[in-house]
PDB file of C-alpha atoms in Angstrom:
ATOM      1  CA  MET I   1     -19.549 -13.044 -78.363  1.00 50.00           C
ATOM      2  CA  GLN I   2     -18.172 -11.705 -82.308  1.00 52.00           C
ATOM      3  CA  ASN I   3     -18.892  -8.072 -80.785  1.00 54.00           C
ATOM      4  CA  LEU I   4     -17.236  -8.444 -77.552  1.00 57.00           C
ATOM      5  CA  THR I   5     -16.791  -4.604 -76.569  1.00 66.00           C
ATOM      6  CA  GLN I   6     -13.233  -4.009 -75.659  1.00 72.00           C
ATOM      7  CA  LEU I   7     -12.006  -1.385 -72.831  1.00 79.00           C
ATOM      8  CA  PRO I   8     -11.032   1.953 -73.602  1.00 86.00           C
ATOM      9  CA  MET I   9      -7.323   2.538 -74.253  1.00 88.00           C
ATOM     10  CA  ARG I  10      -5.912   4.166 -71.047  1.00 88.00           C
ATOM     11  CA  PRO I  11      -2.382   5.578 -72.043  1.00 88.00           C
ATOM     12  CA  GLU I  12      -1.845   6.895 -68.390  1.00 88.00           C
ATOM     13  CA  LEU I  13      -1.691   2.902 -67.309  1.00 86.00           C
ATOM     14  CA  ALA I  14       0.704   2.108 -70.452  1.00 88.00           C
ATOM     15  CA  VAL I  15       4.703   1.817 -69.834  1.00 87.00           C
ATOM     16  CA  CYS I  16       7.086   1.670 -72.451  1.00 89.00           C
ATOM     17  CA  PRO I  17       8.327  -1.735 -73.642  1.00 87.00           C
ATOM     18  CA  ASN I  18      11.597  -0.479 -74.781  1.00 87.00           C
ATOM     19  CA  PRO I  19      14.235  -1.660 -72.169  1.00 84.00           C
ATOM     20  CA  ALA I  20      16.482   1.326 -72.811  1.00 85.00           C
ATOM     21  CA  CYS I  21      13.242   3.845 -72.137  1.00 87.00           C
ATOM     22  CA  GLY I  22      10.843   2.522 -69.631  1.00 76.00           C
ATOM     23  CA  ALA I  23       8.607   5.738 -69.508  1.00 77.00           C
ATOM     24  CA  SER I  24       5.272   5.666 -68.057  1.00 79.00           C
ATOM     25  CA  ASP I  25       4.567   9.512 -67.928  1.00 82.00           C
ATOM     26  CA  ARG I  26       5.020  10.612 -71.760  1.00 86.00           C
ATOM     27  CA  ILE I  27       2.332   7.934 -73.502  1.00 90.00           C
ATOM     28  CA  GLY I  28      -0.011   8.861 -75.750  1.00 90.00           C
ATOM     29  CA  VAL I  29      -2.552   6.996 -78.125  1.00 91.00           C
ATOM     30  CA  HIS I  30      -0.821   6.409 -82.093  1.00 91.00           C
ATOM     31  CA  SER I  31      -4.026   4.676 -83.201  1.00 89.00           C
ATOM     32  CA  TYR I  32      -7.042   3.866 -82.159  1.00 89.00           C
ATOM     33  CA  GLY I  33      -8.101   1.409 -84.991  1.00 87.00           C
ATOM     34  CA  GLU I  34      -4.936  -0.486 -84.421  1.00 86.00           C
ATOM     35  CA  ARG I  35      -5.016   0.397 -80.961  1.00 88.00           C
ATOM     36  CA  ARG I  36      -1.352   1.155 -80.521  1.00 91.00           C
ATOM     37  CA  TYR I  37       0.473   3.458 -78.336  1.00 92.00           C
ATOM     38  CA  MET I  38       2.950   6.274 -78.829  1.00 91.00           C
ATOM     39  CA  CYS I  39       5.968   6.711 -76.526  1.00 92.00           C
ATOM     40  CA  HIS I  40       6.754  10.081 -76.758  1.00 90.00           C
ATOM     41  CA  ALA I  41      10.120   9.791 -74.515  1.00 90.00           C
ATOM     42  CA  CYS I  42      11.989   7.600 -77.209  1.00 90.00           C
ATOM     43  CA  LYS I  43       9.190   8.163 -80.267  1.00 89.00           C
ATOM     44  CA  LYS I  44       8.198   4.380 -80.740  1.00 90.00           C
ATOM     45  CA  SER I  45       5.217   2.913 -80.843  1.00 90.00           C
ATOM     46  CA  PHE I  46       3.676  -0.173 -79.266  1.00 91.00           C
ATOM     47  CA  ALA I  47       0.502  -2.638 -79.704  1.00 89.00           C
ATOM     48  CA  GLU I  48      -1.606  -2.482 -76.716  1.00 87.00           C
ATOM     49  CA  THR I  49      -1.517  -6.188 -76.139  1.00 85.00           C
ATOM     50  CA  ARG I  50       2.725  -5.750 -76.144  1.00 86.00           C
ATOM     51  CA  GLY I  51       3.739  -8.103 -72.983  1.00 82.00           C
ATOM     52  CA  THR I  52       0.213  -9.881 -72.528  1.00 83.00           C
ATOM     53  CA  PRO I  53      -0.472 -13.147 -73.423  1.00 81.00           C
ATOM     54  CA  ARG I  54      -2.512 -11.683 -76.387  1.00 80.00           C
ATOM     55  CA  TYR I  55      -0.058 -10.094 -78.223  1.00 82.00           C
ATOM     56  CA  GLY I  56       0.590 -11.495 -81.769  1.00 79.00           C
ATOM     57  CA  ARG I  57      -2.364 -13.284 -81.864  1.00 78.00           C
ATOM     58  CA  LYS I  58      -4.439 -13.558 -85.073  1.00 81.00           C
ATOM     59  CA  ARG I  59      -7.459 -15.047 -83.974  1.00 86.00           C
ATOM     60  CA  PRO I  60     -10.740 -12.849 -82.649  1.00 83.00           C
ATOM     61  CA  LEU I  61     -10.352 -11.538 -78.711  1.00 80.00           C
ATOM     62  CA  TRP I  62     -13.745 -13.314 -77.899  1.00 85.00           C
ATOM     63  CA  MET I  63     -12.256 -16.575 -79.244  1.00 90.00           C
ATOM     64  CA  VAL I  64      -9.115 -16.233 -76.978  1.00 88.00           C
ATOM     65  CA  VAL I  65     -10.688 -15.077 -74.100  1.00 87.00           C
ATOM     66  CA  LEU I  66     -13.564 -18.195 -73.892  1.00 92.00           C
ATOM     67  CA  VAL I  67     -10.828 -20.780 -75.169  1.00 93.00           C
ATOM     68  CA  ARG I  68      -8.967 -19.574 -71.999  1.00 90.00           C
ATOM     69  CA  ALA I  69     -11.803 -19.572 -69.813  1.00 92.00           C
ATOM     70  CA  LEU I  70     -12.708 -23.053 -70.787  1.00 94.00           C
ATOM     71  CA  LEU I  71      -8.928 -23.880 -70.440  1.00 92.00           C
ATOM     72  CA  ALA I  72      -9.108 -22.657 -66.634  1.00 89.00           C
ATOM     73  CA  GLY I  73     -12.262 -24.501 -65.744  1.00 90.00           C
ATOM     74  CA  GLY I  74     -10.591 -27.882 -67.050  1.00 88.00           C
ATOM     75  CA  CYS I  75     -12.102 -28.297 -70.572  1.00 92.00           C
ATOM     76  CA  PRO I  76     -10.107 -31.018 -72.635  1.00 90.00           C
ATOM     77  CA  ILE I  77      -8.099 -29.490 -75.228  1.00 91.00           C
ATOM     78  CA  PRO I  78      -9.330 -32.015 -77.708  1.00 93.00           C
ATOM     79  CA  ALA I  79     -12.855 -30.727 -76.752  1.00 95.00           C
ATOM     80  CA  ILE I  80     -11.590 -27.349 -78.008  1.00 95.00           C
ATOM     81  CA  VAL I  81      -9.994 -28.186 -80.978  1.00 95.00           C
ATOM     82  CA  VAL I  82     -13.370 -29.627 -82.558  1.00 95.00           C
ATOM     83  CA  ALA I  83     -15.652 -26.650 -81.107  1.00 93.00           C
ATOM     84  CA  PHE I  84     -13.826 -23.713 -82.463  1.00 93.00           C
ATOM     85  CA  GLY I  85     -11.608 -25.349 -85.607  1.00 93.00           C
ATOM     86  CA  LEU I  86      -8.367 -24.656 -83.972  1.00 93.00           C
ATOM     87  CA  ASP I  87      -5.308 -26.712 -84.144  1.00 93.00           C
ATOM     88  CA  GLU I  88      -4.308 -28.719 -81.069  1.00 94.00           C
ATOM     89  CA  ARG I  89      -0.355 -26.990 -80.877  1.00 93.00           C
ATOM     90  CA  THR I  90      -2.478 -23.129 -80.735  1.00 92.00           C
ATOM     91  CA  VAL I  91      -4.396 -24.238 -77.980  1.00 93.00           C
ATOM     92  CA  ALA I  92      -1.506 -25.609 -75.949  1.00 92.00           C
ATOM     93  CA  ASP I  93       0.276 -22.220 -77.041  1.00 91.00           C
ATOM     94  CA  TRP I  94      -2.208 -20.105 -75.649  1.00 91.00           C
ATOM     95  CA  GLN I  95      -2.794 -22.080 -72.487  1.00 91.00           C
ATOM     96  CA  ARG I  96       1.350 -22.236 -72.152  1.00 91.00           C
ATOM     97  CA  LYS I  97       1.891 -18.486 -72.825  1.00 89.00           C
ATOM     98  CA  ALA I  98      -1.067 -17.465 -70.418  1.00 90.00           C
ATOM     99  CA  GLY I  99       0.321 -19.610 -67.631  1.00 90.00           C
ATOM    100  CA  ALA I 100       4.026 -18.197 -68.047  1.00 91.00           C
ATOM    101  CA  HIS I 101       2.381 -14.392 -68.294  1.00 90.00           C
ATOM    102  CA  ALA I 102       0.441 -15.579 -65.061  1.00 90.00           C
ATOM    103  CA  LYS I 103       3.639 -16.772 -63.130  1.00 92.00           C
ATOM    104  CA  ALA I 104       5.386 -13.496 -63.993  1.00 90.00           C
ATOM    105  CA  ILE I 105       2.344 -11.580 -62.467  1.00 90.00           C
ATOM    106  CA  GLN I 106       2.326 -13.766 -59.322  1.00 93.00           C
ATOM    107  CA  GLU I 107       6.495 -13.050 -58.788  1.00 93.00           C
ATOM    108  CA  GLN I 108       6.209  -8.895 -59.461  1.00 90.00           C
ATOM    109  CA  VAL I 109       3.331  -8.369 -57.385  1.00 92.00           C
ATOM    110  CA  VAL I 110       2.946 -11.039 -54.655  1.00 93.00           C
ATOM    111  CA  CYS I 111       7.034 -12.385 -54.079  1.00 93.00           C
ATOM    112  CA  GLN I 112       8.137  -9.038 -53.146  1.00 93.00           C
ATOM    113  CA  GLY I 113       8.379  -9.164 -49.222  1.00 91.00           C
ATOM    114  CA  GLN I 114       5.474  -7.247 -48.691  1.00 92.00           C
ATOM    115  CA  VAL I 115       2.336  -9.617 -47.433  1.00 92.00           C
ATOM    116  CA  ASP I 116       1.508 -10.550 -44.279  1.00 91.00           C
ATOM    117  CA  VAL I 117       0.838 -14.100 -44.928  1.00 90.00           C
ATOM    118  CA  GLY I 118       0.007 -14.868 -40.971  1.00 89.00           C
ATOM    119  CA  GLN I 119      -0.931 -18.391 -41.328  1.00 90.00           C
ATOM    120  CA  VAL I 120      -0.026 -20.280 -44.203  1.00 92.00           C
ATOM    121  CA  GLN I 121      -1.899 -23.397 -45.193  1.00 92.00           C
ATOM    122  CA  GLY I 122       0.556 -26.180 -47.630  1.00 93.00           C
ATOM    123  CA  ASP I 123      -1.269 -28.846 -48.812  1.00 93.00           C
ATOM    124  CA  GLU I 124      -0.584 -31.247 -51.683  1.00 93.00           C
ATOM    125  CA  ARG I 125      -2.931 -33.273 -54.367  1.00 93.00           C
ATOM    126  CA  TYR I 126      -2.631 -35.356 -57.324  1.00 93.00           C
ATOM    127  CA  VAL I 127      -4.634 -36.078 -60.467  1.00 89.00           C
ATOM    128  CA  LYS I 128      -4.402 -39.287 -62.988  1.00 90.00           C
ATOM    129  CA  THR I 129      -3.297 -38.723 -66.444  1.00 84.00           C
ATOM    130  CA  GLN I 130      -2.800 -41.067 -69.517  1.00 83.00           C
ATOM    131  CA  GLY I 131       1.318 -39.927 -69.060  1.00 85.00           C
ATOM    132  CA  GLY I 132       1.185 -41.153 -65.167  1.00 90.00           C
ATOM    133  CA  THR I 133       0.177 -39.481 -62.004  1.00 93.00           C
ATOM    134  CA  VAL I 134       1.139 -35.417 -61.609  1.00 95.00           C
ATOM    135  CA  TRP I 135       1.311 -33.799 -57.787  1.00 96.00           C
ATOM    136  CA  MET I 136       0.942 -30.256 -57.275  1.00 95.00           C
ATOM    137  CA  ALA I 137       1.910 -28.262 -54.141  1.00 96.00           C
ATOM    138  CA  THR I 138       0.349 -25.083 -53.060  1.00 95.00           C
ATOM    139  CA  ALA I 139       0.180 -22.764 -50.642  1.00 95.00           C
ATOM    140  CA  MET I 140      -2.488 -19.880 -49.342  1.00 95.00           C
ATOM    141  CA  SER I 141      -2.349 -17.350 -46.629  1.00 94.00           C
ATOM    142  CA  VAL I 142      -5.256 -18.383 -44.805  1.00 92.00           C
ATOM    143  CA  PHE I 143      -6.911 -14.660 -43.483  1.00 89.00           C
ATOM    144  CA  SER I 144      -6.830 -13.171 -46.945  1.00 91.00           C
ATOM    145  CA  ARG I 145      -7.606 -16.519 -49.114  1.00 93.00           C
ATOM    146  CA  LEU I 146      -4.307 -14.988 -51.074  1.00 94.00           C
ATOM    147  CA  PHE I 147      -2.775 -17.814 -53.204  1.00 94.00           C
ATOM    148  CA  LEU I 148       0.791 -17.448 -52.391  1.00 95.00           C
ATOM    149  CA  TRP I 149       2.276 -20.133 -55.293  1.00 95.00           C
ATOM    150  CA  GLY I 150       1.809 -23.510 -56.726  1.00 94.00           C
ATOM    151  CA  ALA I 151       4.133 -25.814 -58.047  1.00 95.00           C
ATOM    152  CA  VAL I 152       3.819 -29.051 -60.253  1.00 94.00           C
ATOM    153  CA  ALA I 153       6.043 -32.193 -60.483  1.00 95.00           C
ATOM    154  CA  PRO I 154       5.870 -35.923 -61.568  1.00 94.00           C
ATOM    155  CA  ARG I 155       6.500 -36.974 -57.643  1.00 93.00           C
ATOM    156  CA  ARG I 156       5.558 -35.953 -54.453  1.00 94.00           C
ATOM    157  CA  ASP I 157       9.249 -34.957 -52.631  1.00 94.00           C
ATOM    158  CA  THR I 158      10.651 -32.501 -51.037  1.00 95.00           C
ATOM    159  CA  ALA I 159      11.986 -30.216 -54.122  1.00 96.00           C
ATOM    160  CA  LEU I 160       8.434 -29.861 -55.211  1.00 96.00           C
ATOM    161  CA  VAL I 161       7.382 -28.277 -51.325  1.00 95.00           C
ATOM    162  CA  THR I 162      10.769 -26.507 -51.455  1.00 96.00           C
ATOM    163  CA  GLN I 163       9.626 -24.544 -54.573  1.00 96.00           C
ATOM    164  CA  VAL I 164       6.582 -23.433 -52.778  1.00 96.00           C
ATOM    165  CA  VAL I 165       8.094 -22.641 -49.691  1.00 94.00           C
ATOM    166  CA  THR I 166      10.851 -20.508 -51.139  1.00 95.00           C
ATOM    167  CA  GLN I 167       8.267 -18.451 -52.760  1.00 96.00           C
ATOM    168  CA  VAL I 168       6.480 -18.226 -49.519  1.00 95.00           C
ATOM    169  CA  ARG I 169       9.516 -16.609 -47.984  1.00 93.00           C
ATOM    170  CA  ALA I 170       9.722 -14.062 -50.924  1.00 94.00           C
ATOM    171  CA  ALA I 171       6.457 -12.986 -50.622  1.00 94.00           C
ATOM    172  CA  ALA I 172       6.715 -12.983 -46.615  1.00 92.00           C
ATOM    173  CA  GLN I 173       7.120  -9.363 -44.658  1.00 90.00           C
ATOM    174  CA  VAL I 174      10.181  -9.968 -42.181  1.00 84.00           C
ATOM    175  CA  GLY I 175       9.629  -9.625 -38.578  1.00 80.00           C
ATOM    176  CA  HIS I 176       5.508 -10.504 -38.870  1.00 85.00           C
ATOM    177  CA  PRO I 177       4.686 -13.763 -37.084  1.00 85.00           C
ATOM    178  CA  ILE I 178       4.133 -17.078 -39.341  1.00 88.00           C
ATOM    179  CA  LEU I 179       1.991 -19.957 -38.708  1.00 89.00           C
ATOM    180  CA  TRP I 180       2.438 -23.049 -40.812  1.00 89.00           C
ATOM    181  CA  ALA I 181      -0.384 -25.414 -41.119  1.00 88.00           C
ATOM    182  CA  VAL I 182       0.644 -28.706 -42.756  1.00 88.00           C
ATOM    183  CA  ASP I 183      -0.717 -32.706 -43.365  1.00 84.00           C
ATOM    184  CA  GLY I 184       1.562 -35.040 -42.389  1.00 82.00           C
ATOM    185  CA  PHE I 185       4.175 -34.759 -45.214  1.00 89.00           C
ATOM    186  CA  ALA I 186       7.326 -34.612 -43.406  1.00 88.00           C
ATOM    187  CA  ALA I 187       8.954 -32.611 -46.391  1.00 92.00           C
ATOM    188  CA  TRP I 188       7.059 -29.424 -45.309  1.00 92.00           C
ATOM    189  CA  THR I 189       8.515 -29.116 -41.944  1.00 89.00           C
ATOM    190  CA  SER I 190      12.040 -29.510 -43.486  1.00 90.00           C
ATOM    191  CA  SER I 191      11.775 -27.439 -45.988  1.00 92.00           C
ATOM    192  CA  VAL I 192      10.022 -24.601 -44.141  1.00 90.00           C
ATOM    193  CA  LEU I 193      13.078 -25.145 -41.296  1.00 89.00           C
ATOM    194  CA  ARG I 194      15.620 -24.692 -44.253  1.00 90.00           C
ATOM    195  CA  VAL I 195      14.113 -21.698 -45.797  1.00 92.00           C
ATOM    196  CA  PHE I 196      13.117 -19.509 -43.457  1.00 90.00           C
ATOM    197  CA  ARG I 197      16.473 -19.078 -42.086  1.00 88.00           C
ATOM    198  CA  ASP I 198      19.038 -15.885 -42.019  1.00 85.00           C
ATOM    199  CA  PRO I 199      22.834 -15.697 -41.238  1.00 86.00           C
ATOM    200  CA  LEU I 200      23.403 -14.464 -38.074  1.00 84.00           C
ATOM    201  CA  HIS I 201      26.397 -11.968 -38.104  1.00 84.00           C
ATOM    202  CA  THR I 202      28.637 -12.028 -34.742  1.00 84.00           C
ATOM    203  CA  GLY I 203      31.786 -10.384 -36.437  1.00 84.00           C
ATOM    204  CA  THR I 204      33.576 -13.698 -36.182  1.00 85.00           C
ATOM    205  CA  ARG I 205      35.392 -14.771 -39.464  1.00 88.00           C
ATOM    206  CA  GLY I 206      33.867 -17.576 -41.530  1.00 86.00           C
ATOM    207  CA  ARG I 207      30.491 -18.111 -42.563  1.00 86.00           C
ATOM    208  CA  PRO I 208      27.881 -16.719 -40.279  1.00 86.00           C
ATOM    209  CA  ARG I 209      25.287 -19.290 -38.794  1.00 85.00           C
ATOM    210  CA  LEU I 210      21.941 -19.810 -40.215  1.00 84.00           C
ATOM    211  CA  VAL I 211      18.950 -19.576 -37.434  1.00 82.00           C
ATOM    212  CA  VAL I 212      15.473 -19.861 -38.107  1.00 82.00           C
ATOM    213  CA  TRP I 213      12.745 -16.991 -38.018  1.00 80.00           C
ATOM    214  CA  ALA I 214      11.999 -16.128 -34.444  1.00 73.00           C
ATOM    215  CA  ASP I 215       8.260 -15.574 -34.984  1.00 66.00           C
ATOM    216  CA  LEU I 216       7.972 -19.235 -37.002  1.00 69.00           C
ATOM    217  CA  ASP I 217       5.426 -21.850 -36.021  1.00 60.00           C
ATOM    218  CA  GLY I 218       4.466 -25.130 -37.814  1.00 57.00           C
ATOM    219  CA  ARG I 219       1.660 -27.279 -37.049  1.00 55.00           C
ATOM    220  CA  ARG I 220       0.602 -30.817 -38.473  1.00 50.00           C
ATOM    221  CA  PHE I 221      -3.116 -31.499 -38.508  1.00 45.00           C
ATOM    222  CA  ASP I 222      -2.156 -35.652 -38.100  1.00 45.00           C
ATOM    223  CA  ARG I 223      -1.266 -34.832 -34.475  1.00 43.00           C
ATOM    224  CA  PRO I 224      -2.213 -32.943 -31.677  1.00 36.00           C
ATOM    225  CA  CYS I 225      -0.536 -29.561 -30.773  1.00 39.00           C
ATOM    226  CA  LEU I 226      -0.419 -27.148 -28.151  1.00 34.00           C
ATOM    227  CA  VAL I 227      -2.390 -23.710 -28.331  1.00 33.00           C
ATOM    228  CA  ASP I 228       0.407 -21.022 -29.480  1.00 38.00           C
ATOM    229  CA  THR I 229       0.379 -17.947 -26.795  1.00 34.00           C
ATOM    230  CA  ARG I 230       0.866 -15.320 -29.538  1.00 38.00           C
ATOM    231  CA  THR I 231      -2.397 -13.908 -31.259  1.00 38.00           C
ATOM    232  CA  LEU I 232      -2.741 -13.650 -34.747  1.00 39.00           C
ATOM    233  CA  VAL I 233      -4.598 -10.747 -35.651  1.00 42.00           C
ATOM    234  CA  LEU I 234      -6.909 -10.437 -38.603  1.00 42.00           C
ATOM    235  CA  PRO I 235      -5.898  -7.336 -40.701  1.00 45.00           C
ATOM    236  CA  SER I 236      -9.296  -5.591 -40.304  1.00 47.00           C
ATOM    237  CA  GLN I 237      -8.652  -6.100 -36.300  1.00 45.00           C
ATOM    238  CA  ALA I 238      -5.147  -4.473 -36.548  1.00 45.00           C
TER     239      ALA I 238
END
């Protein structure tokens, strides 16, 4: 593990982190040993790990990768502290920064109004900890198995569900049919009907009326429902 092979440097995939520059077509390798790039537009160098959770880490790469894999698998932090001789605050910091980085990627890649979500599965679950019960609400596109969003809160309420529904709205393509499938928690229905609305401009004065998307359908698993006459086509069949 200590001899973990690093990937070759790819300057063609790098983007200058300088906010005043942002160049992506004039990036070269500044140092293979230190793994740094050089932006030939603004004449500044930057580390390969700039903008990633590994930036500024002093520990070996293999340790960072292994610890994060254990955290993702549910390994308790005290066990990792004992096994690797790390400080508990260091492990918690790695976990927090990795989560923030993953959230930013999800917002920039998925939640940009380009996903044909089709059928969305909304669900919530809880775990019991020493500090009390923690709830998590999630939404996933059933056809593609794409995880759309998740939110965590100490209580299962409308605010928790609305966070997830809002991000699904940000990811969904406007004008494409959406079928929501949820359990018996009423907050899902109210949140979906409130978030998936657009202003109806009529040319009259005053605030335009908000109308629910025409191609929106909601289902609850705890009650029988009629079969929708619309057909949801799989991406491979389109």
